[in-house]
Short mmCIF file of C-alpha atoms in Angstrom, two decimals:
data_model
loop_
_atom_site.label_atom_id
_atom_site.label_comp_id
_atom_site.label_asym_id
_atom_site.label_seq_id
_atom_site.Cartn_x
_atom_site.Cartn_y
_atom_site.Cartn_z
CA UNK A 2 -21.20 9.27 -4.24
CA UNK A 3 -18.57 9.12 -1.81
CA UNK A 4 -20.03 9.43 1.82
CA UNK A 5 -18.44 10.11 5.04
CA UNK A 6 -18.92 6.19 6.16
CA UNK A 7 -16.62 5.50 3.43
CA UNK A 8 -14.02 7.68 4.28
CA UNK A 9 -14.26 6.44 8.16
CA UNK A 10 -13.79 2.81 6.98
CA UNK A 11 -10.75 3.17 4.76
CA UNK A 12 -9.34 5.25 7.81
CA UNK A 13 -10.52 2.20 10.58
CA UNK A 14 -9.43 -0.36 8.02
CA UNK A 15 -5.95 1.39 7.76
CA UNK A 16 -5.69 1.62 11.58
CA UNK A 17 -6.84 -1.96 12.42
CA UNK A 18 -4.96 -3.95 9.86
CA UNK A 19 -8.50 -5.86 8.93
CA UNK A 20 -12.13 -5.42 7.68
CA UNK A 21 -13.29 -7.46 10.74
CA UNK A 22 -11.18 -4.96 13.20
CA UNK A 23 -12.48 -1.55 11.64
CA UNK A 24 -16.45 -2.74 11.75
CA UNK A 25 -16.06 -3.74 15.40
CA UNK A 26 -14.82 0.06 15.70
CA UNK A 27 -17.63 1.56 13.59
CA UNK A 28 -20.13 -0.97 15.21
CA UNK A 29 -21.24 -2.23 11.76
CA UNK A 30 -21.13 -5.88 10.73
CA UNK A 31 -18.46 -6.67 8.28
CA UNK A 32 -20.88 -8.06 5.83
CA UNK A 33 -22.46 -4.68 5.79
CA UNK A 34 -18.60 -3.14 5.41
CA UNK A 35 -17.81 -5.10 2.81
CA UNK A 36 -21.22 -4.06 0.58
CA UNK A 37 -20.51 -0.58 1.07
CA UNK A 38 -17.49 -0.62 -0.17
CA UNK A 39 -18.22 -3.49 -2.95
CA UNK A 40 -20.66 -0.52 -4.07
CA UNK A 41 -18.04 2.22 -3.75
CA UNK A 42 -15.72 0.60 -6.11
CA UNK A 43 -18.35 -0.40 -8.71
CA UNK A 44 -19.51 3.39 -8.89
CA UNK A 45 -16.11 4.43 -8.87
CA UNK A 46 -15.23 2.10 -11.72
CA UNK A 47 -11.94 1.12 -9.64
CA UNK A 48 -10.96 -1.05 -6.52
CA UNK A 49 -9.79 0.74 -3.40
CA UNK A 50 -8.25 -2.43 -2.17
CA UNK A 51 -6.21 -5.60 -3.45
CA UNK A 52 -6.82 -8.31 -1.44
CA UNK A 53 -4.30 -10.93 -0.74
CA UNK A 54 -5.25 -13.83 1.22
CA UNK A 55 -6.30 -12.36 3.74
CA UNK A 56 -4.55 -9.65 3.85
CA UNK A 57 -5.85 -6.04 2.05
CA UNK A 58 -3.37 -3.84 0.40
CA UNK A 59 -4.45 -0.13 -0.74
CA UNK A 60 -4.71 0.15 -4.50
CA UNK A 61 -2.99 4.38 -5.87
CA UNK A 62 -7.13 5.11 -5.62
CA UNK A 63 -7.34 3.79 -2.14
CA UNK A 64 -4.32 5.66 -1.06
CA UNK A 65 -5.93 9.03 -2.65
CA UNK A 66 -9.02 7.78 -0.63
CA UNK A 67 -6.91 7.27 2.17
CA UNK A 68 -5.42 10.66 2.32
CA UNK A 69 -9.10 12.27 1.87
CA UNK A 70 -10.33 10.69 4.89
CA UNK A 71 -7.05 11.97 7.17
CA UNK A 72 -7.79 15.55 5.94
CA UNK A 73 -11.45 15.53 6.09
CA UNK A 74 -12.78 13.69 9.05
CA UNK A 75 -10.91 15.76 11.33
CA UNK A 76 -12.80 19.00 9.99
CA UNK A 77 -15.99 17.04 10.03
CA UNK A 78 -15.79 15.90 13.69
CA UNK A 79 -14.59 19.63 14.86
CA UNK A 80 -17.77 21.06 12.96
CA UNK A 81 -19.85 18.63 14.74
CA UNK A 82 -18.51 19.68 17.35
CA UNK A 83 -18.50 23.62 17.44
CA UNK A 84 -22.28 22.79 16.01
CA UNK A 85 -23.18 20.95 19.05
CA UNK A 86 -21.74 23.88 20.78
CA UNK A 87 -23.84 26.60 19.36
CA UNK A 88 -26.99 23.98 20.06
CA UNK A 89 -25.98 23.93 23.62
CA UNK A 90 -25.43 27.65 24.11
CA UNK A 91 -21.87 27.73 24.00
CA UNK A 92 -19.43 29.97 22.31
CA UNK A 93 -17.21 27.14 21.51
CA UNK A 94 -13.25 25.51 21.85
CA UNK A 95 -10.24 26.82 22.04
CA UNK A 96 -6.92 23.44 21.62
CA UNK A 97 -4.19 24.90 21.95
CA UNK A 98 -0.80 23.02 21.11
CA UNK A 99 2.49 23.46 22.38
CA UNK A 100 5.58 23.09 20.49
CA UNK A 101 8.13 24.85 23.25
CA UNK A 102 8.93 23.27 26.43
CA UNK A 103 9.04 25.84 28.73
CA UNK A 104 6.12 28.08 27.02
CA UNK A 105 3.96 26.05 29.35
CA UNK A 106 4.30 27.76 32.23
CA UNK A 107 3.87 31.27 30.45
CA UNK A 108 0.67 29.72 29.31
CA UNK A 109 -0.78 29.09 31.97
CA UNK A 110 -0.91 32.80 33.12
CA UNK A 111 -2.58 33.40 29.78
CA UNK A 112 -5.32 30.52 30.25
CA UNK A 113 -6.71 31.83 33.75
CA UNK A 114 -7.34 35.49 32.84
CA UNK A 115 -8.91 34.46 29.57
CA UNK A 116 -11.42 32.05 31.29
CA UNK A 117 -12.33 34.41 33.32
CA UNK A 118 -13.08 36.10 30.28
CA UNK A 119 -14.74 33.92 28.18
CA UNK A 120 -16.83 31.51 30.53
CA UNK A 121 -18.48 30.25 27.38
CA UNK A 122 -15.39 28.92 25.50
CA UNK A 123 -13.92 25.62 26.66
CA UNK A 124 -9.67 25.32 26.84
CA UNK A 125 -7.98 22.01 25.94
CA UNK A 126 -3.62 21.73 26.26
CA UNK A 127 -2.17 19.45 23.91
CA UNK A 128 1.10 18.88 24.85
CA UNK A 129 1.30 15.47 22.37
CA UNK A 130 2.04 18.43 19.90
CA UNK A 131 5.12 19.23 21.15
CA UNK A 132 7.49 20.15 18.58
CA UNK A 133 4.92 18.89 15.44
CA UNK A 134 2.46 21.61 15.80
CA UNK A 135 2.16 22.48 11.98
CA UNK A 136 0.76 18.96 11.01
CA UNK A 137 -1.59 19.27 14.07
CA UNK A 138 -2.87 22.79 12.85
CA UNK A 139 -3.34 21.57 9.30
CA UNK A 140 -5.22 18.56 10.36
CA UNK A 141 -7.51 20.41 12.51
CA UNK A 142 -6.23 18.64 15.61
CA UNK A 143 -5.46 21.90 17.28
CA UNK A 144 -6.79 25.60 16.73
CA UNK A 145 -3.79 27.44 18.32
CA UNK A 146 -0.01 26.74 18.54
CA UNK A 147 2.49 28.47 20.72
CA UNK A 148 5.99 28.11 19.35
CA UNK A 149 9.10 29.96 19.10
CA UNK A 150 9.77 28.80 15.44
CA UNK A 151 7.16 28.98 13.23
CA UNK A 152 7.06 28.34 9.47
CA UNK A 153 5.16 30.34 7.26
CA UNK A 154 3.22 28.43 4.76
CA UNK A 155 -0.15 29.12 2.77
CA UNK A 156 -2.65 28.88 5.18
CA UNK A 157 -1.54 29.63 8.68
CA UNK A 158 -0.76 33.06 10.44
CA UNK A 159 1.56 33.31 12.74
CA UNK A 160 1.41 36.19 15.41
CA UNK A 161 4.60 37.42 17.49
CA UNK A 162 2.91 38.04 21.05
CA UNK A 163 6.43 38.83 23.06
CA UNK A 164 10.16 39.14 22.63
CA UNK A 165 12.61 37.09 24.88
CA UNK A 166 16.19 35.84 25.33
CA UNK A 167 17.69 32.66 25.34
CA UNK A 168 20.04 32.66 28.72
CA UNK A 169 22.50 30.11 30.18
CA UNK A 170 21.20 29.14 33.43
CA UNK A 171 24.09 27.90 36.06
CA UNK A 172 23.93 27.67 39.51
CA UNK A 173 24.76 30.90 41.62
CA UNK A 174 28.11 29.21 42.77
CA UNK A 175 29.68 28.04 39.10
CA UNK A 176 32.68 30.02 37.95
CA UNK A 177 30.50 31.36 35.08
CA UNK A 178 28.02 33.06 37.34
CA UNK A 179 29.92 36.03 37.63
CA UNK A 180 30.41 36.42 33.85
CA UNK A 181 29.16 39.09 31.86
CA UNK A 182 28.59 36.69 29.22
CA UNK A 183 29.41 32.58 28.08
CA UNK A 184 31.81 32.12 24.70
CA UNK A 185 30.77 28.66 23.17
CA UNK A 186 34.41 27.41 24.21
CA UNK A 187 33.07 27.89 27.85
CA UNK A 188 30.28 25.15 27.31
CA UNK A 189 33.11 22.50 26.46
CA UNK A 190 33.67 21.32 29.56
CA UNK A 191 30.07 21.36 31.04
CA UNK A 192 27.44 18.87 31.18
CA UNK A 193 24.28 20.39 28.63
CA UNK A 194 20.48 20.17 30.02
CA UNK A 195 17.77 20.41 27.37
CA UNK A 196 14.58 19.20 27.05
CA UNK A 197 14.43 15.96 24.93
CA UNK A 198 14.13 17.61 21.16
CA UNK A 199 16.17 17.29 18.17
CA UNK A 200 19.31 19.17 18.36
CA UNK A 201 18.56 20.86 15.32
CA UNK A 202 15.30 22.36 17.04
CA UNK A 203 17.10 23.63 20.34
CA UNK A 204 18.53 27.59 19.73
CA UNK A 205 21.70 26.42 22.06
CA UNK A 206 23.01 24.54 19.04
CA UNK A 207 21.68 26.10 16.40
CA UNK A 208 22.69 29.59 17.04
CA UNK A 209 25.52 29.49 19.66
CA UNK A 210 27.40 26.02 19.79
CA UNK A 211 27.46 24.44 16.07
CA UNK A 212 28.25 27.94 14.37
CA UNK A 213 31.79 27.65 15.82
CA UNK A 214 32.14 24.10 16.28
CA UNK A 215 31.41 23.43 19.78
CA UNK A 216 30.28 20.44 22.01
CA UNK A 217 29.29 20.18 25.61
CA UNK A 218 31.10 17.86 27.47
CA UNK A 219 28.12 15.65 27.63
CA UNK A 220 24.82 16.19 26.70
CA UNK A 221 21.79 15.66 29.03
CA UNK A 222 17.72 15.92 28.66
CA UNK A 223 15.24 16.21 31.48
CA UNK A 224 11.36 16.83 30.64
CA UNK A 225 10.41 18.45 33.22
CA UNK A 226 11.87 22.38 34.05
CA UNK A 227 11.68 22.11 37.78
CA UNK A 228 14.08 18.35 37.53
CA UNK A 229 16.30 20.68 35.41
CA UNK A 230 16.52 23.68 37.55
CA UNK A 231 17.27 21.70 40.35
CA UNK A 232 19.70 19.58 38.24
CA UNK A 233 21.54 23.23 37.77
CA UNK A 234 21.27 24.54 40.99
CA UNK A 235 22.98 21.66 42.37
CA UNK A 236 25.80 21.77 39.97
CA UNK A 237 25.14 18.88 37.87
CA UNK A 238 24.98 20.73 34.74
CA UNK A 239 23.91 23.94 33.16
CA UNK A 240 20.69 25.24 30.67
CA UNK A 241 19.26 27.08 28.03
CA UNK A 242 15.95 28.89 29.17
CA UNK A 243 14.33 31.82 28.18
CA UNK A 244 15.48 34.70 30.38
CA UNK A 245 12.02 35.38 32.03
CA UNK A 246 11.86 31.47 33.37
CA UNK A 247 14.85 31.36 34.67
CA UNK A 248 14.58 34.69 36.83
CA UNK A 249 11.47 32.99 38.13
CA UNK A 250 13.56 29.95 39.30
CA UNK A 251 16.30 32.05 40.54
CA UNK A 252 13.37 33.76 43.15
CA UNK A 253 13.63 30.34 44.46
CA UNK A 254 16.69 28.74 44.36
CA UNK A 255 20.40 29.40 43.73
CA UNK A 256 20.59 30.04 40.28
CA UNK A 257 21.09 32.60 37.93
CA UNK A 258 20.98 33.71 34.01
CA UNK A 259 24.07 34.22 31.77
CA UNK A 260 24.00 35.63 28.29
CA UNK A 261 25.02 33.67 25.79
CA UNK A 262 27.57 35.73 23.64
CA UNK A 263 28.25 38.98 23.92
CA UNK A 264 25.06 40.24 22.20
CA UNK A 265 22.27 37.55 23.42
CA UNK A 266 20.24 35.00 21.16
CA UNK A 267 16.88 36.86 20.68
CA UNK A 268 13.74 34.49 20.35
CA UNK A 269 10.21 35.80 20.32
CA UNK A 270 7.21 33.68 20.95
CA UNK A 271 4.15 32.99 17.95
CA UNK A 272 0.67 32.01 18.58
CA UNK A 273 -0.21 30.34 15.15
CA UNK A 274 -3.68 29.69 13.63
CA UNK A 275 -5.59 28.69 10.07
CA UNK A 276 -5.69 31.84 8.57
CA UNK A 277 -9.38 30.71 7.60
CA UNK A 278 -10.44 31.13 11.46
CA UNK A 279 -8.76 34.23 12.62
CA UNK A 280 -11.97 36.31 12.60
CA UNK A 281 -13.28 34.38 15.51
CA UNK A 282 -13.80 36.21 18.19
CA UNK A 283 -12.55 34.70 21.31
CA UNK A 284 -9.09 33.14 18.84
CA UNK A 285 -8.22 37.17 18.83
CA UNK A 286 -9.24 37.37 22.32
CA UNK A 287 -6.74 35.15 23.42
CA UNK A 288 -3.82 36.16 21.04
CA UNK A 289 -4.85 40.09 22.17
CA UNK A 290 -5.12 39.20 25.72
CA UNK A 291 -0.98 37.11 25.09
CA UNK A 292 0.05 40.61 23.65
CA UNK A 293 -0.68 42.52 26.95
CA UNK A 294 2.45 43.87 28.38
CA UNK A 295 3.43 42.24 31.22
CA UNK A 296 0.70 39.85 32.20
CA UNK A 297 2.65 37.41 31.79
CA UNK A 298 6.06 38.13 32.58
CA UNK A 299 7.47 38.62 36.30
CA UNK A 300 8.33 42.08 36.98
CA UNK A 301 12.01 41.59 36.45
CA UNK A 302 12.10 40.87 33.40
CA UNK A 303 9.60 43.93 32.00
CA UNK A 304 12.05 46.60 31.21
CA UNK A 305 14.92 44.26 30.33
CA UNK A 306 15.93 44.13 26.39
CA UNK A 307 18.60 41.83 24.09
CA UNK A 308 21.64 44.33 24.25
#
């Protein structure tokens, strides 16, 4: 009864803001639209739509309908598409989303061992998914998700691949260089650089500054990690990285990692999946080949631990 052109025009019809709009889209005439649904609604026995003027406004049913079509077109299209794989001889698509900054750069020493491992799978980054990866996942936008704070809900497994630690990075001249380790007090007079996230997503606050109270002097976010390291290193403010990145940067150029508190902030990183899809084969390939000590990690940083 209900049939997938359905679905895609109360979705298009949604999107556009008109009938006309959404059959331009589908490249059906809106006559033909209009019948199909005319016959939905008479086999349903209810309208999908009120229409006023000209204007269309989503009846409870069409809002059900609605929320059908956003959860199962996007498993539709990815089956057509893994399908169309197999036809083709292909093994199939791995999208990966990120929802951590500087996890980027640690990906992409995953990505070029694994292709070199699985010539048949195809590897998409979707960095719109920063820090909204779990809608992504459940709407089939994404396969993967690399984030340091997952949430556990029906449906999704999330798999620790390696510990870290969240480090203040100044540069090698600042009077807390030489420290063995930064009290939140200490970050009161210094100019913050984040990336631009919620403060209630960045560890800095969460598990270091707000606890006891603290502000930075002033607060400052920069996108990209090399803009930010050089931001540091020239003494415009200091950072919160993971201690791994910022030995990298301090290979080449004057900065250096702090602890934060006298016993660390301890992170890990999670590769998170449907839990319906973890027996593919080249998914545990990837999380198995994240897991391998040290392919990732500069040498440094291998036989360090959170104290």
């Amino acid at each position: 009864m209900i049939e997938r052109i359905h679905l895609a025009i109360v979705q298009e019809v949604e999107k556009q803001g008109s009938l006309t709009a959404a059959a331009d889209v589908l490249c059906v005439t809106q006559s033909a639209l209009s019948h199909s649904m005319r016959k939905l609604e008479a086999q349903l026995g209810t309208d999908v739509w009120l229409r006023e003027g000209r204007s269309l406004r989503l009846t409870q049913a069409g809002q059900y309908l609605l929320a059908v079509a956003n959860r199962v077109l996007p498993q539709l299209d990815l089956a057509e598409s893994r399908l169309q794989q197999f036809a083709q001889g292909e093994r199939g698509s791995l999208r990966i989303g990120m929802e951590c900054h500087p996890c980027y750069q640690w990906l992409l020493k995953i990505v070029s061992p694994y292709l070199a491992a699985w010539p048949d799978v195809d590897v998409d980054v979707k960095q719109k998914f920063q820090f909204g990866g779990i809608g992504a996942l459940f709407g089939y936008e994404i396969d993967m998700l690399v984030t340091p704070d997952p949430l556990f809900k029906p449906g999704l497994h999330f798999e620790p691949v390696f510990d870290y630690e969240q480090v203040l990075v100044v540069a090698a001249d600042h009077a807390l260089a030489q420290a063995g380790h930064v009290k939140p007090g200490d970050l009161a007079r210094e100019v913050l650089i984040t990336y631009p996230v919620a403060v209630d997503r960045l560890d800095i606050y969460t598990q270091f500054l707000l606890p006891k109270g603290i502000a930075p002097r002033r607060h400052k976010t920069i996108e990209t990690t090399d803009i930010m390291m050089q931001m540091v290193a020239s003494g415009r403010g200091v950072a919160a990285l993971p201690r791994w990145l910022a030995l990298e940067y301090a290979e080449k150029m004057a900065v250096v990692p702090v602890k934060l508190g006298s016993k660390g902030i301890a992170k890990q990183i999670y590769l998170g999946a449907r839990e319906a899809e973890l027996h593919t084969d080249y998914l545990q390939a990837f999380i198995a080949l994240a897991r391998a000590p040290g392919l990732a990690l500069p040498a440094a940083v291998l036989t360090q631990k959170v104290s």
